[in-house]
mmCIF file of C-alpha atoms in Angstrom:
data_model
loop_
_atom_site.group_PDB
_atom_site.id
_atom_site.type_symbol
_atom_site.label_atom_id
_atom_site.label_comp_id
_atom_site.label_asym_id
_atom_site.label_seq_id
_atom_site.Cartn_x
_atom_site.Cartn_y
_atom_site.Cartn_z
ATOM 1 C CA UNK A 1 109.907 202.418 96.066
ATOM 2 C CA UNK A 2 107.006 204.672 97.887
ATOM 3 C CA UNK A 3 108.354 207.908 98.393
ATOM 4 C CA UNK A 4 105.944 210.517 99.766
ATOM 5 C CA UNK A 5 105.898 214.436 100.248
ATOM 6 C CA UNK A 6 107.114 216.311 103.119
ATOM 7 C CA UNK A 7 107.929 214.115 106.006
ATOM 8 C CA UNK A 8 105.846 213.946 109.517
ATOM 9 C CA UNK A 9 107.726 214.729 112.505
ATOM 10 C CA UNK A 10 108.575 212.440 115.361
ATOM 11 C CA UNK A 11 105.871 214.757 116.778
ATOM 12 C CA UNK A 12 103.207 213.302 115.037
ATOM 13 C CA UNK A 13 105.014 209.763 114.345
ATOM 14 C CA UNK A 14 107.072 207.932 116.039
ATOM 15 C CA UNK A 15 107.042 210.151 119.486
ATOM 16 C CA UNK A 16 105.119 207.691 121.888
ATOM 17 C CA UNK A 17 102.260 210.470 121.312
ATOM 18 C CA UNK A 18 102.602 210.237 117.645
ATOM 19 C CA UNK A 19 102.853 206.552 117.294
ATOM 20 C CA UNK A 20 98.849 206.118 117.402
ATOM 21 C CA UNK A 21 99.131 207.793 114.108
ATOM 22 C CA UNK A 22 100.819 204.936 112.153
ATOM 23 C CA UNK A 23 99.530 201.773 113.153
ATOM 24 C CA UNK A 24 100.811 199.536 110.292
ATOM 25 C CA UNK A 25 104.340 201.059 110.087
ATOM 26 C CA UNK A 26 104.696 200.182 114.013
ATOM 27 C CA UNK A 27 103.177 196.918 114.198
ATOM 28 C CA UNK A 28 103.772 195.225 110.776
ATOM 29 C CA UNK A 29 106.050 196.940 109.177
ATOM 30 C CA UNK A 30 109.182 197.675 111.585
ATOM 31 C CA UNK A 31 109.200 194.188 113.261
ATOM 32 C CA UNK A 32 109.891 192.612 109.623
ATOM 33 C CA UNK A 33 112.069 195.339 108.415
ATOM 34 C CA UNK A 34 115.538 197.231 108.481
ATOM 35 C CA UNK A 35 114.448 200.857 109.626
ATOM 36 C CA UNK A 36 117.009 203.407 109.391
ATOM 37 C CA UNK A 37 116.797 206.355 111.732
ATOM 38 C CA UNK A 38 118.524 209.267 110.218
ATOM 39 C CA UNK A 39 118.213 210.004 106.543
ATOM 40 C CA UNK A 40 119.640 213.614 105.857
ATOM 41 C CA UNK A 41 118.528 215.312 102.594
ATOM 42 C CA UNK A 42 121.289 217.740 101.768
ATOM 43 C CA UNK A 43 119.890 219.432 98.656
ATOM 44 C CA UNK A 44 116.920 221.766 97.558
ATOM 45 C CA UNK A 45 114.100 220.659 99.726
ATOM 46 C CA UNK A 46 111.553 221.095 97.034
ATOM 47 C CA UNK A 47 108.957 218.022 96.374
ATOM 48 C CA UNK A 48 109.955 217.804 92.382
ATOM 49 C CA UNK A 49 113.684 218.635 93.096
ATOM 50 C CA UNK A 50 114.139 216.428 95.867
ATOM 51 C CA UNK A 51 112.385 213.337 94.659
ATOM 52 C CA UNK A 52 114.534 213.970 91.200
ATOM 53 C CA UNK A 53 117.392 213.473 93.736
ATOM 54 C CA UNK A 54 116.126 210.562 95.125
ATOM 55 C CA UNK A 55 115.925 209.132 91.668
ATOM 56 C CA UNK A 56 119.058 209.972 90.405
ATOM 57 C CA UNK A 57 121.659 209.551 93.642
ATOM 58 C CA UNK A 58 122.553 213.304 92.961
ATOM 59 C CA UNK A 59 121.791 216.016 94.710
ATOM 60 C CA UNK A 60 119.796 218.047 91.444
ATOM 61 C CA UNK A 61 119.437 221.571 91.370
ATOM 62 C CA UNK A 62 116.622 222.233 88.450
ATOM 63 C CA UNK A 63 114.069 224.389 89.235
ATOM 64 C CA UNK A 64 111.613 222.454 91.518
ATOM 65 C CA UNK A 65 108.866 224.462 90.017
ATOM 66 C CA UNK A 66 109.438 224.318 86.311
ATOM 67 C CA UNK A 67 108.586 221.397 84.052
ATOM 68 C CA UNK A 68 112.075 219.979 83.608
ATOM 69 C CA UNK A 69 113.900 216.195 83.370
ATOM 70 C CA UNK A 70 116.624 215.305 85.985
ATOM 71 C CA UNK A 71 120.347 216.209 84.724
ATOM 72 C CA UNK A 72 121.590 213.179 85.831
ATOM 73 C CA UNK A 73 120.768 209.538 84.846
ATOM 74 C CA UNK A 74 117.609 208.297 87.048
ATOM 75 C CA UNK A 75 117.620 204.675 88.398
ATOM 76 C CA UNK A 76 115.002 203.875 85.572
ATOM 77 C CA UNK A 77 117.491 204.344 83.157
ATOM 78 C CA UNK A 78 120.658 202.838 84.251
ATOM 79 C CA UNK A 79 118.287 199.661 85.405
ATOM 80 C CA UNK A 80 116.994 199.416 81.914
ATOM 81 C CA UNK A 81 120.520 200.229 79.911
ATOM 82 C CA UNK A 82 122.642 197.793 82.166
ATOM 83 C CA UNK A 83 120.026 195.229 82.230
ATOM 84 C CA UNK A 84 118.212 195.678 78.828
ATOM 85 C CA UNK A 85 114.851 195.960 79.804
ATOM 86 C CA UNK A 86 112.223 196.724 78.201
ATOM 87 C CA UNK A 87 109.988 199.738 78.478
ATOM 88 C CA UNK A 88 107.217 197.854 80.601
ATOM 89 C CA UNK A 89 109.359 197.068 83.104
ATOM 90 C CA UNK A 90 109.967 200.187 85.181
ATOM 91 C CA UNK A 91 107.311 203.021 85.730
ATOM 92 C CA UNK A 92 106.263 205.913 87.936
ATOM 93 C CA UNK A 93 102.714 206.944 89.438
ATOM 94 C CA UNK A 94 102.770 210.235 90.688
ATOM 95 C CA UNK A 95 100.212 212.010 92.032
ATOM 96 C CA UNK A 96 101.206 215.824 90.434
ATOM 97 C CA UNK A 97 101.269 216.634 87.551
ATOM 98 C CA UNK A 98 104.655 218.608 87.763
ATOM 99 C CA UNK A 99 106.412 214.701 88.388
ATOM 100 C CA UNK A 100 105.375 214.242 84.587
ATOM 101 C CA UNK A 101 109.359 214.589 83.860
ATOM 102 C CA UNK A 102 110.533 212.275 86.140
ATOM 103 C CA UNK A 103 111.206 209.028 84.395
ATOM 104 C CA UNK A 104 114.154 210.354 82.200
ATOM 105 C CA UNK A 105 116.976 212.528 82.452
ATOM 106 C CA UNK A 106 118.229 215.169 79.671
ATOM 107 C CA UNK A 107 121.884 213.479 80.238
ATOM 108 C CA UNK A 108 123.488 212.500 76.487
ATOM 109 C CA UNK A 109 124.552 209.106 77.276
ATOM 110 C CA UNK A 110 121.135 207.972 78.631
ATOM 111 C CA UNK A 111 117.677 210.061 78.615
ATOM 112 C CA UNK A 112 115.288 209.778 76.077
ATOM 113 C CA UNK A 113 113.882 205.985 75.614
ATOM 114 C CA UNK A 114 115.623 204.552 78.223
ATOM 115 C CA UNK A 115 113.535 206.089 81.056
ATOM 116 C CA UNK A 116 110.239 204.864 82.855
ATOM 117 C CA UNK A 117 106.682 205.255 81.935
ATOM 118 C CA UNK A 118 104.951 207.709 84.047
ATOM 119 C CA UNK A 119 100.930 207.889 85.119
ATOM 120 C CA UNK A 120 99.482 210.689 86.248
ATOM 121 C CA UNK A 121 96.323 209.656 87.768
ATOM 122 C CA UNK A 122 95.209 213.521 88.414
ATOM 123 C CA UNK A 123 96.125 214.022 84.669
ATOM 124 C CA UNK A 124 93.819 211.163 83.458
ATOM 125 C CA UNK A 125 91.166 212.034 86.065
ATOM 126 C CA UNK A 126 91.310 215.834 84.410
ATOM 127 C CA UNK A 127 91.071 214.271 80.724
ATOM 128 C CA UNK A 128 88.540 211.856 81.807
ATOM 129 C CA UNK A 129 86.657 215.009 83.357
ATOM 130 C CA UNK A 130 86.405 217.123 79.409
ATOM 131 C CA UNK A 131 82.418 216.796 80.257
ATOM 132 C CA UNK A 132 82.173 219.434 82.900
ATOM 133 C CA UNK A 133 82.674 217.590 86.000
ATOM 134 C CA UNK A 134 82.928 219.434 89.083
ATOM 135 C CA UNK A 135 82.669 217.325 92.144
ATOM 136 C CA UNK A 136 86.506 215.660 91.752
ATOM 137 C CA UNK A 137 87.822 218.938 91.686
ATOM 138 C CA UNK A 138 89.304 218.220 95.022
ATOM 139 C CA UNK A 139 91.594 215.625 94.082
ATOM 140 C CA UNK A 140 92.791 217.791 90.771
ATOM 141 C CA UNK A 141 94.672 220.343 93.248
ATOM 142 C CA UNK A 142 98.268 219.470 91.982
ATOM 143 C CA UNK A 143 100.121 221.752 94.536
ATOM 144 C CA UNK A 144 99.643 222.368 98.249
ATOM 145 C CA UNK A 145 102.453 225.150 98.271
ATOM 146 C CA UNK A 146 101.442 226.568 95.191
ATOM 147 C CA UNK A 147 98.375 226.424 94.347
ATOM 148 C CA UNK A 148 98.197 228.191 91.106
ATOM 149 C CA UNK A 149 101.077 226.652 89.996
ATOM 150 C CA UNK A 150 100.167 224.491 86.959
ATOM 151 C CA UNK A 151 103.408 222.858 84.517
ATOM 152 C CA UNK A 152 102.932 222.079 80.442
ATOM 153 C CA UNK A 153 102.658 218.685 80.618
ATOM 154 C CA UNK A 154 105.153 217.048 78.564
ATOM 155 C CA UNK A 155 107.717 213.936 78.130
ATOM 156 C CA UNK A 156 106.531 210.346 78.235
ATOM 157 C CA UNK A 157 103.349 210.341 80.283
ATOM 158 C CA UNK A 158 100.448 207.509 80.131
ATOM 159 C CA UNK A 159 97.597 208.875 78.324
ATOM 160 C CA UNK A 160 93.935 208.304 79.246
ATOM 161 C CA UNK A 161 93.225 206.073 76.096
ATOM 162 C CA UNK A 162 96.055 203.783 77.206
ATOM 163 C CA UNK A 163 94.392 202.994 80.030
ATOM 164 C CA UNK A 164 92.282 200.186 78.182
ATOM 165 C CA UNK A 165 95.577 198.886 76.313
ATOM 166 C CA UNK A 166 98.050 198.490 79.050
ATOM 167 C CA UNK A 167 95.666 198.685 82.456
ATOM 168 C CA UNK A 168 93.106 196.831 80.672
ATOM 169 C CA UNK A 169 90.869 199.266 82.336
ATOM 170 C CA UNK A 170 88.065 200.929 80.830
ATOM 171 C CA UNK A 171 87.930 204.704 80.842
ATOM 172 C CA UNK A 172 84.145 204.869 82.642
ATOM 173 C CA UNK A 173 85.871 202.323 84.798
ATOM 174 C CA UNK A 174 88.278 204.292 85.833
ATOM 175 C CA UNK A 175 85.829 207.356 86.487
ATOM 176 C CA UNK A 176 84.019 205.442 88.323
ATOM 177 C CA UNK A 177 86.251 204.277 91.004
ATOM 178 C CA UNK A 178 87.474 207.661 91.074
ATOM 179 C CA UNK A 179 84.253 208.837 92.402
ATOM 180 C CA UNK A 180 84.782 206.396 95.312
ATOM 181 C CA UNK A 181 87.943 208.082 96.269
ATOM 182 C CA UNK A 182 89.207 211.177 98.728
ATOM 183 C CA UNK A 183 92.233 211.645 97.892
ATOM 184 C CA UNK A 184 94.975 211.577 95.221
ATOM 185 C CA UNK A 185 97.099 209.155 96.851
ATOM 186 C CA UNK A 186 94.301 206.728 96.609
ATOM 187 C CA UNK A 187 93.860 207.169 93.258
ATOM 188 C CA UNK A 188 97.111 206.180 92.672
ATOM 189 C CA UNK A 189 97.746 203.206 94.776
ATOM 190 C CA UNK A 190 94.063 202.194 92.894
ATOM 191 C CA UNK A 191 96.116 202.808 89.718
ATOM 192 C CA UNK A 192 99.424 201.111 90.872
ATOM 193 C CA UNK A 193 97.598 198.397 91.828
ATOM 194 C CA UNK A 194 96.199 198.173 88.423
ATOM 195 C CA UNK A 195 99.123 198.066 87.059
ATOM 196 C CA UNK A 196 100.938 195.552 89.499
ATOM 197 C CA UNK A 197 98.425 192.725 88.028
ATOM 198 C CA UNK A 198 98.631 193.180 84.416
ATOM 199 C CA UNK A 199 101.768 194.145 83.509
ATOM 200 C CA UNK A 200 103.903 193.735 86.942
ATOM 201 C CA UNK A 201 106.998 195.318 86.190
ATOM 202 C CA UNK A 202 110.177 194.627 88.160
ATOM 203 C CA UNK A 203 110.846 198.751 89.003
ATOM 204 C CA UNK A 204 107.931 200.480 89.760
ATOM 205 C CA UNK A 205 107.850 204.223 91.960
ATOM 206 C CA UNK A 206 105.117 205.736 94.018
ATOM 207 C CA UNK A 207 105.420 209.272 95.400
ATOM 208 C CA UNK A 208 102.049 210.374 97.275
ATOM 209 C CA UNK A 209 101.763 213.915 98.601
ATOM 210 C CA UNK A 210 98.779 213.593 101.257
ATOM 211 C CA UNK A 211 100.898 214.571 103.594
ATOM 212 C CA UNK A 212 101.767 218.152 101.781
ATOM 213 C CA UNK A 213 98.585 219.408 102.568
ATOM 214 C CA UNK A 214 100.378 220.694 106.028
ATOM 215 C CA UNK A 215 100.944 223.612 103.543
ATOM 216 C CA UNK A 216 97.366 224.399 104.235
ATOM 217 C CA UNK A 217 97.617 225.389 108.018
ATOM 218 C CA UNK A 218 94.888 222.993 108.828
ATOM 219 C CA UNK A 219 97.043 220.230 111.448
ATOM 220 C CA UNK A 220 93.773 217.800 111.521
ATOM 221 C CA UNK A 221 94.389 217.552 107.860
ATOM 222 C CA UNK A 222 98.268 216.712 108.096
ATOM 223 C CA UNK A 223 97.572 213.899 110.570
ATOM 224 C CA UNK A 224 94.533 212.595 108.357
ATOM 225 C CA UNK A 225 97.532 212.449 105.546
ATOM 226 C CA UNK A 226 99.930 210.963 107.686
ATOM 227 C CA UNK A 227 96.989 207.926 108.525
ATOM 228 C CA UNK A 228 96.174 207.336 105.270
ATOM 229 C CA UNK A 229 99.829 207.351 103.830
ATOM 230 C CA UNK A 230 100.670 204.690 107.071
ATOM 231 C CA UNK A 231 97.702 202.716 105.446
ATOM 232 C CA UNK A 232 97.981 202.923 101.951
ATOM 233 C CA UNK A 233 101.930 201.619 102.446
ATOM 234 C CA UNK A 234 99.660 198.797 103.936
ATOM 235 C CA UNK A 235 98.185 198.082 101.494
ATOM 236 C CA UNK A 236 100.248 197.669 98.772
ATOM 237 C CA UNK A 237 102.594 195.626 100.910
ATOM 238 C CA UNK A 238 99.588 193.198 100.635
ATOM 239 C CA UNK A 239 98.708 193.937 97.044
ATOM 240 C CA UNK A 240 102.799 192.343 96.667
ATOM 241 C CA UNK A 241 102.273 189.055 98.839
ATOM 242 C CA UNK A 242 98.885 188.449 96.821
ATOM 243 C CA UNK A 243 100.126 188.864 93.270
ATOM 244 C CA UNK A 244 102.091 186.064 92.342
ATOM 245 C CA UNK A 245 104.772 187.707 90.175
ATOM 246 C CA UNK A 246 105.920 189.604 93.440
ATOM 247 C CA UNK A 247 105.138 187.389 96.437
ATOM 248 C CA UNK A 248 108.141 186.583 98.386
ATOM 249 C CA UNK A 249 110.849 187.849 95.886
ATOM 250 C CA UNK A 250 109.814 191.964 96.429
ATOM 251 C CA UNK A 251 111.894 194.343 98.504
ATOM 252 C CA UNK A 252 109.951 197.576 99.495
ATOM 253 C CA UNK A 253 111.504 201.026 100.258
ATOM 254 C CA UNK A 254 109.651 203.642 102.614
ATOM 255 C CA UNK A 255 110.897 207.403 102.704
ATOM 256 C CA UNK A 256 110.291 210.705 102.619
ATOM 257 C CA UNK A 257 111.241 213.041 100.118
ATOM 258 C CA UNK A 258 112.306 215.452 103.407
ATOM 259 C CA UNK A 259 111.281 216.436 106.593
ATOM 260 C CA UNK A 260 109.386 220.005 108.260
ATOM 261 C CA UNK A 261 110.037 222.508 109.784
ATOM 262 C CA UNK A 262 110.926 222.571 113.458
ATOM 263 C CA UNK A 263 108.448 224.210 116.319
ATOM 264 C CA UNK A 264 111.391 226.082 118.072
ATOM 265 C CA UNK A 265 112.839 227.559 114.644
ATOM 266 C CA UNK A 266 111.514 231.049 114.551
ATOM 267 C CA UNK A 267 112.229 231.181 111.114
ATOM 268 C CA UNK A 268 110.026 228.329 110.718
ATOM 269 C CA UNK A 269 106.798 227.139 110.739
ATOM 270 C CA UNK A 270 106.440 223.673 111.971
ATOM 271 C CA UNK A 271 104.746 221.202 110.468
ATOM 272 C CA UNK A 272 103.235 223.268 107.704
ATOM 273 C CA UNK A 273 106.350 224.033 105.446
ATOM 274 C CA UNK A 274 109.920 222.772 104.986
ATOM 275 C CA UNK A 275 111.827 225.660 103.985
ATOM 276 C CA UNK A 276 114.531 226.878 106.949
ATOM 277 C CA UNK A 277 116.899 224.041 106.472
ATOM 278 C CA UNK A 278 117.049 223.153 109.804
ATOM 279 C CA UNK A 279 117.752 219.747 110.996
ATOM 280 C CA UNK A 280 114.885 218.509 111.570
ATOM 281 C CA UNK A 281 113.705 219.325 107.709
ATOM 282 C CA UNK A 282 116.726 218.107 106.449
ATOM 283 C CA UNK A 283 116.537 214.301 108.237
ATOM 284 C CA UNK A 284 114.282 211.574 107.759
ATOM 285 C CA UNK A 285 113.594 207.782 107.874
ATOM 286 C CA UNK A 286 113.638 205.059 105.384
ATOM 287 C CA UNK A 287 112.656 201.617 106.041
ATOM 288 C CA UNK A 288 113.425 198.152 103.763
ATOM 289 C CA UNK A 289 111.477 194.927 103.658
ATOM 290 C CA UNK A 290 111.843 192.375 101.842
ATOM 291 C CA UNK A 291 113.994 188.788 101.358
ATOM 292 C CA UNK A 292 117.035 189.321 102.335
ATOM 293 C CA UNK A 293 116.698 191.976 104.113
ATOM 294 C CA UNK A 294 117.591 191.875 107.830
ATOM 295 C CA UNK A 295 114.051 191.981 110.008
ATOM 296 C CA UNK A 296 113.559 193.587 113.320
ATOM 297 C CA UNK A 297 116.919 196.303 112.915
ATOM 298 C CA UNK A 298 117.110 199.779 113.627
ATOM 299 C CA UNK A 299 119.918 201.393 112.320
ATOM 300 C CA UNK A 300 120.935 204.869 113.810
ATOM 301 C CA UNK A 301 123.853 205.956 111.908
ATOM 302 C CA UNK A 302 123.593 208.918 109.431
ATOM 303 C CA UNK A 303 123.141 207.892 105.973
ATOM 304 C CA UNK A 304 122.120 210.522 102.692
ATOM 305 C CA UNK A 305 119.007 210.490 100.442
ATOM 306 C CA UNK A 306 121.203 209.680 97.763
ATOM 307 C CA UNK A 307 122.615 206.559 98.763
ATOM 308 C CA UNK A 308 119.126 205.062 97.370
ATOM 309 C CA UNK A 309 119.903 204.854 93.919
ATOM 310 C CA UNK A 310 123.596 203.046 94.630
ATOM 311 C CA UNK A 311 121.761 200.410 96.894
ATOM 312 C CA UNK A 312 119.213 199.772 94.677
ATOM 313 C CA UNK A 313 122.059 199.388 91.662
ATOM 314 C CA UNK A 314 123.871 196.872 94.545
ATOM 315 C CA UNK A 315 121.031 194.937 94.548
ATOM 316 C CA UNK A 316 119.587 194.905 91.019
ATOM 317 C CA UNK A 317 122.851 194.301 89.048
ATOM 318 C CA UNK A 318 123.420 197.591 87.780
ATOM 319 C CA UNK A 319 125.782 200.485 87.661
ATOM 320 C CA UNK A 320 124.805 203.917 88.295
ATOM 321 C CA UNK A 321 128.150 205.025 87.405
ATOM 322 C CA UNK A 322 127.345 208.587 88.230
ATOM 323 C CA UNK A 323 125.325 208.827 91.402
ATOM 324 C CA UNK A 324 127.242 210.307 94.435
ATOM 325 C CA UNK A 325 125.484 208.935 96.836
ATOM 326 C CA UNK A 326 127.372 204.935 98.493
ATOM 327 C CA UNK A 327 125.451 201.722 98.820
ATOM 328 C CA UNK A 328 124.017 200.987 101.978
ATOM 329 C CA UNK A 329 126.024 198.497 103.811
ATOM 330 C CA UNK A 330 123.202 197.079 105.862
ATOM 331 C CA UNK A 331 121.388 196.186 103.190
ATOM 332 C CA UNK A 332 123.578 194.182 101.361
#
């Protein structure tokens, strides 16, 4: 699953005007995939809260700006209870730090040691960075909206001396590829990579947040987010056809957490924030590729952010005996 902050707009995407914009979701993904037009986000449209949703196939309302674990079982854990899995085999990069509670829930019948491992690329890169560094400040910014907002870290997050272990990647080799980098997302699709070719497990999550920096004002910026997002979903769709363990047995989901703002909502603010509620923040897209997955479709019928989790238990063999959200038909 790539899930990524804050949604671009038909304006700036698939508009004929916008479609320049996304090159690789036009031309190579779509014509292999089943894209769905309209997927409506009902709950809190807050990054944290919303992709804690997306995980769980309830609509949660925790505080999106507190460092806090889903109420409700995530997909990590009712993929790894059903199907006894072990810990290596599901695990979230996110690129803020306030995702750190993402891979387990607080609920009593699942939660803690049945959830995913979680990376935090920006929370290696700031351990890695104890000397003084200043010049990768940039990609340390963990909030767009709120700048000086800055959550304990906490739960089961990879540490920067596991990196050797597991990624069997050095720590100065991981500084210095970080150096090459302008962004966070990059960082961790470098990391996710990483981790695709030496421990390839079979549920892995990648939420990017480029695109959030809308929240700045600056609209060149936004687009520049929106291109490297399109490309970056490029590129690990080619990191999974070269790596044997995922080559031609690998379904990939696309989606935004939510959408923006509308230009004719005056209590709105267009494509820099995502807080009136209005339609067009509220509905997104989500596209599916993969075997077995229908190629060339385009579904227009309304279906919810959290019928994610229910598909995903269709097709995995699991239960996720309390999500709300209903398996996708068209995907099944």
């Amino acid at each position: 699953m790539v899930t990524f902050g804050g949604g671009a707009r038909d304006q700036e995407t698939f508009a004929p005007e916008g479609q320049e914009n996304i090159p690789h979701l036009m031309r190579e993904f779509i014509p292999q995939a089943s894209f769905f037009t309209q997927v409506v986000n009902r709950g809190i449209l807050g990054h944290y809260v919303a992709t804690a949703s997306l995980a769980t196939g309830v609509y949660e309302t925790i505080n999106n700006f507190a460092s806090l674990p889903p109420e409700y079982p995530t997909v990590f854990e009712y993929f790894r209870k059903d199907l006894r899995r072990p810990p290596s085999d599901a695990w979230v990069v996110a690129p803020s730090n306030g995702f750190n509670r993402i891979g387990e829930s607080k609920h009593h019948s699942y939660g803690a040691g049945l959830g995913a491992m979680v990376i935090l690329p920006k929370h290696l890169l700031a351990s890695s960075m104890s000397g003084g560094r200043t010049d990768l400040e940039h990609l340390l910014r963990d909030n767009y909206e709120t700048p000086n907002y800055s959550p304990q870290l906490m739960g089961n997050e990879f540490e920067l001396e596991q990196l050797e272990t597991i990624l069997k990647l050095s720590v100065d080799d991981f500084k210095a590829h970080a150096r090459t980098l302008s962004s966070p997302d990059e960082l961790s699709v470098y990391i996710a990579r990483r981790l695709m070719r030496q421990v390839a497990p079979s549920l892995l999550w990648i939420t990017m947040h480029d695109i959030d920096i809308a929240h700045a004002g600056s609209f060149s910026l936004y687009i520049d987010g929106i291109r490297r997002t399109d490309r970056l979903c490029s590129d690990l769709w080619e990191a999974i056809q070269s790596e044997p363990e995922y080559a031609g047995k690998t379904t990939l989901f696309i989606l935004p957490d939510f959408g923006r703002d509308a230009d004719d909502d005056s209590g709105g603010n267009g494509f820099q924030h995502h807080r009136t509620g209005d339609a067009l923040s509220r509905t997104t897209w989500m596209l599916a590729i993969g075997p077995g997955v229908r190629e060339g479709v385009v579904f227009d019928r309304a279906i919810e952010s959290t019928d994610l989790v229910p598909t995903l238990g269709a097709m995995l063999g699991f239960n996720p005996s309390l999500a709300q959200g209903r398996a996708i038909r068209e995907l099944l």
